[in-house]
Short mmCIF file of C-alpha atoms and ligand atoms in Angstrom, two decimals:
data_model
loop_
_atom_site.label_atom_id
_atom_site.label_comp_id
_atom_site.label_asym_id
_atom_site.label_seq_id
_atom_site.Cartn_x
_atom_site.Cartn_y
_atom_site.Cartn_z
CA UNK R 375 12.38 -6.30 -21.53
CA UNK R 376 13.18 -2.74 -20.43
CA UNK R 377 11.46 -1.34 -17.33
CA UNK R 378 9.53 1.26 -19.37
CA UNK R 379 8.13 -1.51 -21.56
CA UNK R 380 7.15 -3.58 -18.55
CA UNK R 381 5.32 -0.56 -17.12
CA UNK R 382 3.47 -0.14 -20.40
CA UNK R 383 2.48 -3.82 -20.38
CA UNK R 384 1.10 -3.51 -16.82
CA UNK R 385 -0.84 -0.39 -17.80
CA UNK R 386 -2.41 -2.26 -20.71
CA UNK R 387 -3.40 -5.13 -18.42
CA UNK R 388 -4.90 -2.67 -15.89
CA UNK R 389 -6.93 -1.12 -18.68
CA UNK R 390 -8.17 -4.51 -19.87
CA UNK R 391 -9.14 -5.55 -16.32
CA UNK R 392 -11.01 -2.26 -15.87
CA UNK R 393 -12.90 -2.69 -19.13
CA UNK R 394 -13.77 -6.29 -18.17
CA UNK R 395 -15.16 -5.22 -14.82
CA UNK R 396 -16.80 -1.99 -15.93
CA UNK R 397 -14.47 0.25 -13.94
CA UNK R 398 -12.99 3.65 -14.74
CA UNK R 399 -9.19 3.17 -15.09
CA UNK R 400 -8.68 6.55 -13.40
CA UNK R 401 -9.85 4.93 -10.14
CA UNK R 402 -6.94 2.44 -10.03
CA UNK R 403 -3.51 3.77 -9.02
CA UNK R 404 -0.36 1.90 -9.98
CA UNK R 405 2.46 1.72 -7.43
CA UNK R 406 5.94 0.58 -8.40
CA UNK R 407 7.34 -1.43 -5.49
CA UNK R 408 11.04 -0.63 -5.68
CA UNK R 409 12.38 -2.60 -2.72
CA UNK R 410 15.69 -4.33 -3.50
CA UNK R 411 16.15 -2.11 -6.59
CA UNK R 412 18.55 0.72 -7.33
CA UNK R 413 17.65 4.37 -7.77
CA UNK R 414 18.62 4.14 -11.46
CA UNK R 415 15.85 1.56 -11.92
CA UNK R 416 13.43 3.80 -10.03
CA UNK R 417 14.27 6.58 -12.50
CA UNK R 418 13.54 4.22 -15.40
CA UNK R 419 10.13 3.43 -13.93
CA UNK R 420 9.59 7.17 -13.49
CA UNK R 421 10.40 7.66 -17.16
CA UNK R 422 7.81 4.98 -17.91
CA UNK R 423 5.18 7.00 -16.06
CA UNK R 424 5.27 5.60 -12.50
CA UNK R 425 4.57 8.39 -9.99
CA UNK R 426 3.94 6.33 -6.87
CA UNK R 427 6.60 4.15 -5.27
CA UNK R 428 6.49 1.70 -2.38
CA UNK R 429 9.26 0.52 -0.07
CA UNK R 430 9.24 -2.13 2.68
CA UNK R 431 12.17 -1.12 4.84
CA UNK R 432 12.79 2.29 6.36
CA UNK R 433 16.59 2.20 6.14
CA UNK R 434 16.62 1.15 2.50
CA UNK R 435 14.05 3.82 1.66
CA UNK R 436 16.12 6.50 3.42
CA UNK R 437 19.20 5.50 1.40
CA UNK R 438 17.38 5.66 -1.93
CA UNK R 439 14.66 8.26 -1.48
CA UNK R 440 16.06 11.04 0.73
CA UNK R 441 15.43 14.25 -1.22
CA UNK R 442 13.69 12.38 -4.05
CA UNK R 443 11.10 15.12 -4.59
CA UNK R 444 13.81 17.25 -6.22
CA UNK R 445 14.72 14.79 -8.98
CA UNK R 446 11.33 13.08 -9.20
CA UNK R 447 9.05 16.11 -8.91
CA UNK R 448 5.50 15.07 -8.05
CA UNK R 449 6.45 11.53 -6.99
CA UNK R 450 4.94 9.95 -3.90
CA UNK R 451 6.44 7.35 -1.59
CA UNK R 452 4.47 4.92 0.57
CA UNK R 453 5.65 2.56 3.29
CA UNK R 454 4.26 -0.95 2.73
CA UNK R 455 6.39 -3.10 5.05
CA UNK R 456 6.31 -3.92 8.72
CA UNK R 457 7.17 -0.76 10.68
CA UNK R 458 9.08 -1.02 13.94
CA UNK R 459 8.46 1.58 16.61
CA UNK R 460 12.08 2.76 16.66
CA UNK R 461 11.87 3.59 12.92
CA UNK R 462 8.52 5.36 13.12
CA UNK R 463 9.98 8.86 13.49
CA UNK R 464 12.16 8.49 10.39
CA UNK R 465 9.25 6.95 8.49
CA UNK R 466 6.95 9.85 9.36
CA UNK R 467 9.42 12.35 7.92
CA UNK R 468 10.09 10.41 4.68
CA UNK R 469 6.86 8.73 3.57
CA UNK R 470 3.71 10.36 2.19
CA UNK R 471 1.61 7.49 3.45
CA UNK R 472 2.06 4.46 5.69
CA UNK R 473 -0.03 1.58 4.36
CA UNK R 474 1.16 -1.07 6.78
CA UNK R 475 -0.37 0.10 10.07
CA UNK R 476 -1.11 -3.25 11.67
CA UNK R 477 -1.50 -2.63 15.41
CA UNK R 478 -2.94 -0.10 17.79
CA UNK R 479 0.38 0.70 19.48
CA UNK R 480 1.68 1.88 16.10
CA UNK R 481 -1.37 4.14 15.66
CA UNK R 482 -0.60 5.73 19.03
CA UNK R 483 3.06 6.18 18.13
CA UNK R 484 2.27 7.74 14.74
CA UNK R 485 -0.44 9.91 16.27
CA UNK R 486 1.97 11.45 18.76
CA UNK R 487 4.75 11.88 16.18
CA UNK R 488 2.41 13.82 13.87
CA UNK R 489 0.71 16.07 16.43
CA UNK R 490 2.36 19.27 15.17
CA UNK R 491 2.09 18.68 11.40
CA UNK R 492 0.51 21.19 9.05
CA UNK R 493 -0.92 18.49 6.80
CA UNK R 494 -1.91 15.13 8.27
CA UNK R 495 -0.09 11.89 7.46
CA UNK R 496 -2.27 9.47 5.51
CA UNK R 497 -2.35 5.95 6.87
CA UNK R 498 -4.01 2.73 5.77
CA UNK R 499 -4.89 -0.05 8.18
CA UNK R 500 -3.48 -3.41 7.12
CA UNK R 501 -5.77 -6.39 7.52
CA UNK R 502 -4.83 -10.02 7.62
CA UNK R 503 -6.96 -11.82 5.03
CA UNK R 504 -5.06 -15.10 4.68
CA UNK R 505 -1.50 -14.24 3.73
CA UNK R 506 0.94 -16.60 5.46
CA UNK R 507 3.15 -14.01 7.16
CA UNK R 508 0.23 -13.03 9.44
CA UNK R 509 0.84 -9.31 9.05
CA UNK R 510 -2.18 -7.15 9.71
CA UNK R 511 -5.16 -6.86 12.06
CA UNK R 512 -6.95 -10.16 12.66
CA UNK R 513 -9.42 -9.40 15.44
CA UNK R 514 -12.35 -7.11 14.76
CA UNK R 515 -12.33 -5.52 18.22
CA UNK R 516 -8.61 -4.64 17.87
CA UNK R 517 -9.35 -3.08 14.50
CA UNK R 518 -12.32 -1.08 15.81
CA UNK R 519 -10.26 0.28 18.71
CA UNK R 520 -7.46 1.27 16.33
CA UNK R 521 -9.94 3.08 14.06
CA UNK R 522 -11.27 5.07 17.02
CA UNK R 523 -7.71 6.10 17.81
CA UNK R 524 -6.83 6.99 14.20
CA UNK R 525 -9.90 9.24 14.00
CA UNK R 526 -8.97 10.97 17.26
CA UNK R 527 -5.49 12.12 16.14
CA UNK R 528 -5.47 15.40 14.18
CA UNK R 529 -2.10 14.52 12.61
CA UNK R 530 -3.43 11.32 11.03
CA UNK R 531 -5.72 11.04 8.02
CA UNK R 532 -7.38 7.72 7.38
CA UNK R 533 -7.14 6.62 3.76
CA UNK R 534 -8.65 3.14 3.81
CA UNK R 535 -7.40 -0.44 4.06
CA UNK R 536 -4.54 -2.57 2.75
CA UNK R 537 -4.06 -6.32 2.47
CA UNK R 538 -1.90 -9.03 0.94
CA UNK R 539 -3.71 -12.06 -0.46
CA UNK R 540 -2.20 -15.50 0.18
CA UNK R 541 0.53 -16.40 -2.27
CA UNK R 542 -1.12 -19.25 -4.14
CA UNK R 543 -2.21 -20.32 -7.60
CA UNK R 544 -5.72 -20.88 -6.25
CA UNK R 545 -7.72 -18.01 -7.67
CA UNK R 546 -10.70 -18.69 -5.41
CA UNK R 547 -8.58 -18.20 -2.27
CA UNK R 548 -7.13 -14.95 -3.61
CA UNK R 549 -10.57 -13.64 -4.56
CA UNK R 550 -11.93 -14.59 -1.14
CA UNK R 551 -9.15 -12.59 0.55
CA UNK R 552 -9.94 -9.47 -1.49
CA UNK R 553 -13.67 -9.89 -0.89
CA UNK R 554 -13.13 -10.13 2.83
CA UNK R 555 -11.24 -6.81 2.76
CA UNK R 556 -14.17 -5.19 0.92
CA UNK R 557 -16.64 -6.64 3.38
CA UNK R 558 -14.69 -5.35 6.42
CA UNK R 559 -14.44 -1.97 4.70
CA UNK R 560 -18.24 -1.87 4.29
CA UNK R 561 -18.70 -2.71 7.96
CA UNK R 562 -16.24 0.00 9.04
CA UNK R 563 -17.88 2.53 6.78
CA UNK R 564 -21.25 1.84 8.39
CA UNK R 565 -19.84 2.08 11.91
CA UNK R 566 -17.46 5.02 11.34
CA UNK R 567 -19.08 7.13 8.60
CA UNK R 568 -16.82 10.07 9.51
CA UNK R 569 -13.78 8.17 8.15
CA UNK R 570 -12.56 8.05 4.55
CA UNK R 571 -12.85 4.40 3.55
CA UNK R 572 -12.38 4.91 -0.18
CA UNK R 573 -8.85 3.48 -0.47
CA UNK R 574 -8.41 -0.27 -1.01
CA UNK R 575 -4.75 -1.17 -1.52
CA UNK R 576 -4.77 -4.74 -2.82
CA UNK R 577 -3.21 -6.64 -5.69
CA UNK R 578 0.43 -7.50 -6.52
CA UNK R 579 2.25 -8.85 -9.60
CA UNK R 580 0.55 -12.23 -9.53
CA UNK R 581 -2.98 -11.20 -8.59
CA UNK R 582 -3.62 -7.56 -9.54
CA UNK R 583 -6.22 -8.29 -12.20
CA UNK R 584 -8.35 -10.22 -9.69
CA UNK R 585 -7.87 -7.34 -7.23
CA UNK R 586 -9.12 -4.82 -9.80
CA UNK R 587 -12.16 -6.98 -10.48
CA UNK R 588 -12.84 -6.99 -6.73
CA UNK R 589 -12.57 -3.21 -6.32
CA UNK R 590 -8.91 -2.36 -5.68
CA UNK R 591 -8.03 1.34 -5.94
CA UNK R 592 -4.25 0.85 -5.65
CA UNK R 593 -2.18 -2.06 -6.91
CA UNK R 594 1.38 -2.63 -5.68
CA UNK R 595 3.61 -4.07 -8.41
CA UNK R 596 7.21 -5.08 -7.77
CA UNK R 597 8.45 -8.09 -9.76
CA UNK R 598 6.39 -7.46 -12.90
CA UNK R 599 8.04 -4.02 -13.27
CA UNK R 600 11.50 -4.38 -11.75
CA UNK R 601 12.20 -8.10 -11.96
CA UNK R 602 13.31 -10.25 -9.05
CA UNK R 603 15.94 -7.97 -7.53
CA UNK R 604 18.59 -8.77 -4.93
CA UNK R 605 17.32 -9.46 -1.46
C1 LIG N 1721 6.97 -6.79 -2.19
C2 LIG N 1721 5.59 -6.34 -1.97
C3 LIG N 1721 4.74 -6.09 -3.06
C4 LIG N 1721 5.15 -6.35 -4.51
O1 LIG N 1721 5.10 -7.72 -4.74
P1 LIG N 1721 5.34 -8.35 -6.22
O2 LIG N 1721 4.77 -9.71 -6.12
O3 LIG N 1721 6.80 -8.33 -6.45
O4 LIG N 1721 4.60 -7.48 -7.17
C5 LIG N 1721 3.48 -5.60 -2.79
N1 LIG N 1721 3.05 -5.38 -1.52
C6 LIG N 1721 3.82 -5.62 -0.45
C7 LIG N 1721 3.29 -5.35 0.91
C8 LIG N 1721 5.11 -6.12 -0.64
O5 LIG N 1721 5.87 -6.38 0.43
#
């Protein structure tokens, strides 16, 4: 199946999941995760209507997306993979949002790199909710400290939370992971009402319908749009 057709299929499934759960489809953004895929495939997804792309590695993103706003006018690029400190400066200049902020030292680094920006860099805090790679904040006190820091940097704009559910066929485990993200979000919102907690980035090819049912506002789809790709 062509990429544009796969995009259309995903959009239909998003719509159905929204109808099922009584949600407005305009509140769920669709990201095409283009890691391991060529720019020609990214253009196909663009032709299918994808306006938001996600990449996991800074170097790969630089190779494919430098200057992308000229050919893909209005497109947005988010970082969704583990970000090393020595790549943070490049990441800040390329990405519109960094979703994978998973430790306080990275907040500090990003805060100092963005101190002279005209418009703040949006970041999401990544939480560990059961995925096996252990990426993301685990301890509540670490998370709270990081939030205080995010809110203190004028160059950073908080956009919400991100997580990866465990990769499993057990729907109950997946649902529990998404629910725990929502519950932490509610706690953070009560404690830090000055922050914007509206963004919930959760749901991938194998679990995005469950994520929509649980309140996701941004689903990150790789395989179901682009296929397996070369790693
Ligand atoms: C690769 C990746 C995705 C996309 O996963 P698929 O299962 O291929 O849809 C989403 N989020 C993150 C953080 C990823 O690394």
